[in-house]
């Protein structure tokens, strides 16, 4: 093979090592998610506290009882929905090269395409270019298993070259995967915030319904 990449000790790799880790932002995102969960849980505890039970005691007919029950159920559903969606941020995730093609990472791929030199340094010009040495090594290994004895030495030399290129591109691949993981956690948090807002709307609607059903009933 004739396209051997620059060594990992060159300035591009050193600059990569000096950059802040993308994973540093993950703890911040998850701390925000924990705060949302704690706040939402407090709302749920309030809804299940003694106040609603005392208000239910003022209901004397089944119609208002149904409205009060529906309102309380709606409010609790809003709390449960917000908790469920926000907890997704805390679920440990594994990022693989295959996941880089997922729709959730489209914005990140656009950034890769806009500034490949920043993410891949001098070892690659795109994600496919960054990963191609692994595919080359796999193809050579497959050929080596069924090759004639006279062809094996050349294939072994090519496989060693592919492995050297993999060793040089792997630091960039790990950094890209770390960036993608942090991006995925951030996007999950953004979705959780939207769902928490919708859950809050349900809580307000349920609370208004409950209070309307129980107000002034003796």
GROMACS .gro file of C-alpha atoms in nm:
model
  218
    1UNK     CA    1   0.000   0.000   0.000
    2UNK     CA    2   0.132   0.344  -0.085
    3UNK     CA    3  -0.096   0.576   0.111
    4UNK     CA    4   0.060   0.541   0.456
    5UNK     CA    5  -0.049   0.822   0.683
    6UNK     CA    6   0.166   1.066   0.887
    7UNK     CA    7   0.289   0.936   1.221
    8UNK     CA    8   0.091   0.995   1.539
    9UNK     CA    9   0.371   1.209   1.680
   10UNK     CA   10   0.328   1.479   1.419
   11UNK     CA   11   0.179   1.821   1.513
   12UNK     CA   12  -0.176   1.725   1.410
   13UNK     CA   13  -0.197   1.451   1.672
   14UNK     CA   14  -0.030   1.666   1.937
   15UNK     CA   15  -0.285   1.940   1.877
   16UNK     CA   16  -0.564   1.684   1.909
   17UNK     CA   17  -0.432   1.567   2.246
   18UNK     CA   18  -0.418   1.926   2.367
   19UNK     CA   19  -0.786   1.994   2.292
   20UNK     CA   20  -1.043   1.973   2.576
   21UNK     CA   21  -1.218   1.639   2.583
   22UNK     CA   22  -1.570   1.650   2.435
   23UNK     CA   23  -1.675   1.420   2.718
   24UNK     CA   24  -1.625   1.705   2.967
   25UNK     CA   25  -1.965   1.841   2.866
   26UNK     CA   26  -2.147   1.514   2.938
   27UNK     CA   27  -2.132   1.556   3.316
   28UNK     CA   28  -2.284   1.903   3.285
   29UNK     CA   29  -2.570   1.775   3.069
   30UNK     CA   30  -2.643   1.493   3.310
   31UNK     CA   31  -2.629   1.726   3.611
   32UNK     CA   32  -2.894   1.939   3.440
   33UNK     CA   33  -3.103   1.627   3.377
   34UNK     CA   34  -3.078   1.529   3.745
   35UNK     CA   35  -3.196   1.876   3.846
   36UNK     CA   36  -3.495   1.846   3.612
   37UNK     CA   37  -3.578   1.502   3.752
   38UNK     CA   38  -3.555   1.626   4.111
   39UNK     CA   39  -3.777   1.926   4.038
   40UNK     CA   40  -4.032   1.715   3.852
   41UNK     CA   41  -4.030   1.457   4.129
   42UNK     CA   42  -4.105   1.732   4.381
   43UNK     CA   43  -4.408   1.833   4.175
   44UNK     CA   44  -4.524   1.472   4.171
   45UNK     CA   45  -4.484   1.447   4.550
   46UNK     CA   46  -4.688   1.764   4.589
   47UNK     CA   47  -4.966   1.622   4.372
   48UNK     CA   48  -4.975   1.304   4.577
   49UNK     CA   49  -4.961   1.490   4.910
   50UNK     CA   50  -5.240   1.543   5.158
   51UNK     CA   51  -5.384   1.855   4.990
   52UNK     CA   52  -5.551   1.673   4.698
   53UNK     CA   53  -5.689   1.408   4.933
   54UNK     CA   54  -5.849   1.675   5.151
   55UNK     CA   55  -5.995   1.840   4.839
   56UNK     CA   56  -6.140   1.508   4.722
   57UNK     CA   57  -6.324   1.483   5.053
   58UNK     CA   58  -6.533   1.787   4.953
   59UNK     CA   59  -6.677   1.611   4.645
   60UNK     CA   60  -7.031   1.481   4.692
   61UNK     CA   61  -7.136   1.373   4.340
   62UNK     CA   62  -6.987   1.131   4.091
   63UNK     CA   63  -6.966   1.380   3.804
   64UNK     CA   64  -6.728   1.612   3.987
   65UNK     CA   65  -6.549   1.306   4.120
   66UNK     CA   66  -6.478   1.191   3.767
   67UNK     CA   67  -6.352   1.535   3.668
   68UNK     CA   68  -6.130   1.553   3.975
   69UNK     CA   69  -5.991   1.206   3.908
   70UNK     CA   70  -5.927   1.286   3.542
   71UNK     CA   71  -5.749   1.609   3.637
   72UNK     CA   72  -5.527   1.437   3.891
   73UNK     CA   73  -5.450   1.156   3.646
   74UNK     CA   74  -5.362   1.409   3.376
   75UNK     CA   75  -5.129   1.599   3.609
   76UNK     CA   76  -4.955   1.282   3.724
   77UNK     CA   77  -4.921   1.168   3.361
   78UNK     CA   78  -4.741   1.494   3.285
   79UNK     CA   79  -4.499   1.431   3.571
   80UNK     CA   80  -4.440   1.070   3.467
   81UNK     CA   81  -4.385   1.170   3.103
   82UNK     CA   82  -4.127   1.434   3.199
   83UNK     CA   83  -3.945   1.193   3.431
   84UNK     CA   84  -3.936   0.917   3.171
   85UNK     CA   85  -3.804   1.134   2.890
   86UNK     CA   86  -3.546   1.311   3.107
   87UNK     CA   87  -3.413   0.984   3.245
   88UNK     CA   88  -3.298   0.900   2.890
   89UNK     CA   89  -3.013   1.149   2.942
   90UNK     CA   90  -2.880   0.939   3.232
   91UNK     CA   91  -2.887   0.606   3.047
   92UNK     CA   92  -2.530   0.498   2.963
   93UNK     CA   93  -2.480   0.498   2.588
   94UNK     CA   94  -2.220   0.332   2.367
   95UNK     CA   95  -2.111   0.520   2.056
   96UNK     CA   96  -1.987   0.318   1.759
   97UNK     CA   97  -1.883   0.422   1.407
   98UNK     CA   98  -2.208   0.274   1.273
   99UNK     CA   99  -2.409   0.521   1.482
  100UNK     CA  100  -2.238   0.818   1.319
  101UNK     CA  101  -2.484   0.781   1.029
  102UNK     CA  102  -2.790   0.816   1.255
  103UNK     CA  103  -3.031   1.108   1.190
  104UNK     CA  104  -2.966   1.241   1.542
  105UNK     CA  105  -2.606   1.317   1.444
  106UNK     CA  106  -2.681   1.488   1.114
  107UNK     CA  107  -2.585   1.829   1.251
  108UNK     CA  108  -2.251   1.695   1.374
  109UNK     CA  109  -2.178   1.533   1.036
  110UNK     CA  110  -2.241   1.869   0.873
  111UNK     CA  111  -1.977   2.017   1.102
  112UNK     CA  112  -1.737   1.738   1.005
  113UNK     CA  113  -1.794   1.816   0.638
  114UNK     CA  114  -1.752   2.190   0.693
  115UNK     CA  115  -1.416   2.161   0.873
  116UNK     CA  116  -1.264   1.815   0.822
  117UNK     CA  117  -0.916   1.945   0.903
  118UNK     CA  118  -1.033   2.030   1.256
  119UNK     CA  119  -1.176   1.685   1.332
  120UNK     CA  120  -0.949   1.461   1.124
  121UNK     CA  121  -0.625   1.657   1.111
  122UNK     CA  122  -0.399   1.545   0.827
  123UNK     CA  123  -0.486   1.174   0.848
  124UNK     CA  124  -0.824   1.188   0.671
  125UNK     CA  125  -1.058   1.417   0.481
  126UNK     CA  126  -1.391   1.262   0.584
  127UNK     CA  127  -1.548   1.003   0.812
  128UNK     CA  128  -1.530   0.741   0.538
  129UNK     CA  129  -1.164   0.824   0.483
  130UNK     CA  130  -1.100   0.793   0.857
  131UNK     CA  131  -1.255   0.446   0.867
  132UNK     CA  132  -1.133   0.307   0.537
  133UNK     CA  133  -0.811   0.154   0.673
  134UNK     CA  134  -1.016  -0.077   0.894
  135UNK     CA  135  -1.213  -0.193   0.592
  136UNK     CA  136  -0.890  -0.236   0.395
  137UNK     CA  137  -0.741  -0.447   0.674
  138UNK     CA  138  -1.054  -0.663   0.692
  139UNK     CA  139  -1.050  -0.718   0.315
  140UNK     CA  140  -0.681  -0.812   0.315
  141UNK     CA  141  -0.733  -1.051   0.608
  142UNK     CA  142  -1.016  -1.220   0.416
  143UNK     CA  143  -0.795  -1.256   0.108
  144UNK     CA  144  -0.508  -1.388   0.319
  145UNK     CA  145  -0.716  -1.676   0.449
  146UNK     CA  146  -0.769  -1.815   0.098
  147UNK     CA  147  -0.456  -1.685  -0.078
  148UNK     CA  148  -0.202  -1.901  -0.258
  149UNK     CA  149   0.127  -1.947  -0.071
  150UNK     CA  150   0.311  -1.727  -0.318
  151UNK     CA  151   0.075  -1.433  -0.258
  152UNK     CA  152   0.074  -1.443   0.121
  153UNK     CA  153   0.394  -1.249   0.185
  154UNK     CA  154   0.271  -0.951  -0.017
  155UNK     CA  155  -0.066  -0.964   0.156
  156UNK     CA  156   0.098  -0.979   0.499
  157UNK     CA  157   0.304  -0.670   0.417
  158UNK     CA  158  -0.009  -0.488   0.302
  159UNK     CA  159  -0.192  -0.595   0.619
  160UNK     CA  160   0.090  -0.460   0.836
  161UNK     CA  161   0.072  -0.129   0.651
  162UNK     CA  162  -0.306  -0.117   0.705
  163UNK     CA  163  -0.256  -0.185   1.075
  164UNK     CA  164  -0.002   0.096   1.101
  165UNK     CA  165  -0.249   0.332   0.936
  166UNK     CA  166  -0.521   0.217   1.175
  167UNK     CA  167  -0.293   0.294   1.469
  168UNK     CA  168  -0.240   0.646   1.332
  169UNK     CA  169  -0.607   0.720   1.266
  170UNK     CA  170  -0.745   0.562   1.586
  171UNK     CA  171  -0.671   0.866   1.810
  172UNK     CA  172  -0.881   1.079   1.574
  173UNK     CA  173  -1.152   0.814   1.560
  174UNK     CA  174  -1.171   0.802   1.939
  175UNK     CA  175  -1.195   1.182   1.952
  176UNK     CA  176  -1.470   1.180   1.689
  177UNK     CA  177  -1.664   0.913   1.879
  178UNK     CA  178  -1.626   1.110   2.203
  179UNK     CA  179  -1.754   1.420   2.026
  180UNK     CA  180  -2.047   1.224   1.884
  181UNK     CA  181  -2.129   1.083   2.228
  182UNK     CA  182  -2.133   1.429   2.385
  183UNK     CA  183  -2.347   1.556   2.096
  184UNK     CA  184  -2.593   1.270   2.143
  185UNK     CA  185  -2.627   1.337   2.517
  186UNK     CA  186  -2.681   1.708   2.451
  187UNK     CA  187  -2.949   1.639   2.189
  188UNK     CA  188  -3.121   1.397   2.427
  189UNK     CA  189  -3.122   1.669   2.692
  190UNK     CA  190  -3.272   1.918   2.446
  191UNK     CA  191  -3.551   1.672   2.365
  192UNK     CA  192  -3.604   1.605   2.736
  193UNK     CA  193  -3.645   1.977   2.802
  194UNK     CA  194  -3.912   2.000   2.534
  195UNK     CA  195  -4.093   1.698   2.675
  196UNK     CA  196  -4.064   1.843   3.026
  197UNK     CA  197  -4.231   2.160   2.901
  198UNK     CA  198  -4.513   1.954   2.747
  199UNK     CA  199  -4.539   1.756   3.071
  200UNK     CA  200  -4.569   2.085   3.259
  201UNK     CA  201  -4.856   2.187   3.033
  202UNK     CA  202  -5.031   1.859   3.120
  203UNK     CA  203  -4.968   1.918   3.491
  204UNK     CA  204  -5.119   2.268   3.472
  205UNK     CA  205  -5.419   2.146   3.272
  206UNK     CA  206  -5.474   1.860   3.516
  207UNK     CA  207  -5.438   2.084   3.819
  208UNK     CA  208  -5.685   2.336   3.680
  209UNK     CA  209  -5.933   2.057   3.606
  210UNK     CA  210  -5.888   1.909   3.952
  211UNK     CA  211  -5.928   2.242   4.130
  212UNK     CA  212  -6.230   2.333   3.920
  213UNK     CA  213  -6.395   2.003   4.013
  214UNK     CA  214  -6.325   2.039   4.383
  215UNK     CA  215  -6.366   2.413   4.434
  216UNK     CA  216  -6.664   2.506   4.642
  217UNK     CA  217  -6.791   2.148   4.677
  218UNK     CA  218  -6.916   2.064   5.026
   0.00000   0.00000   0.00000
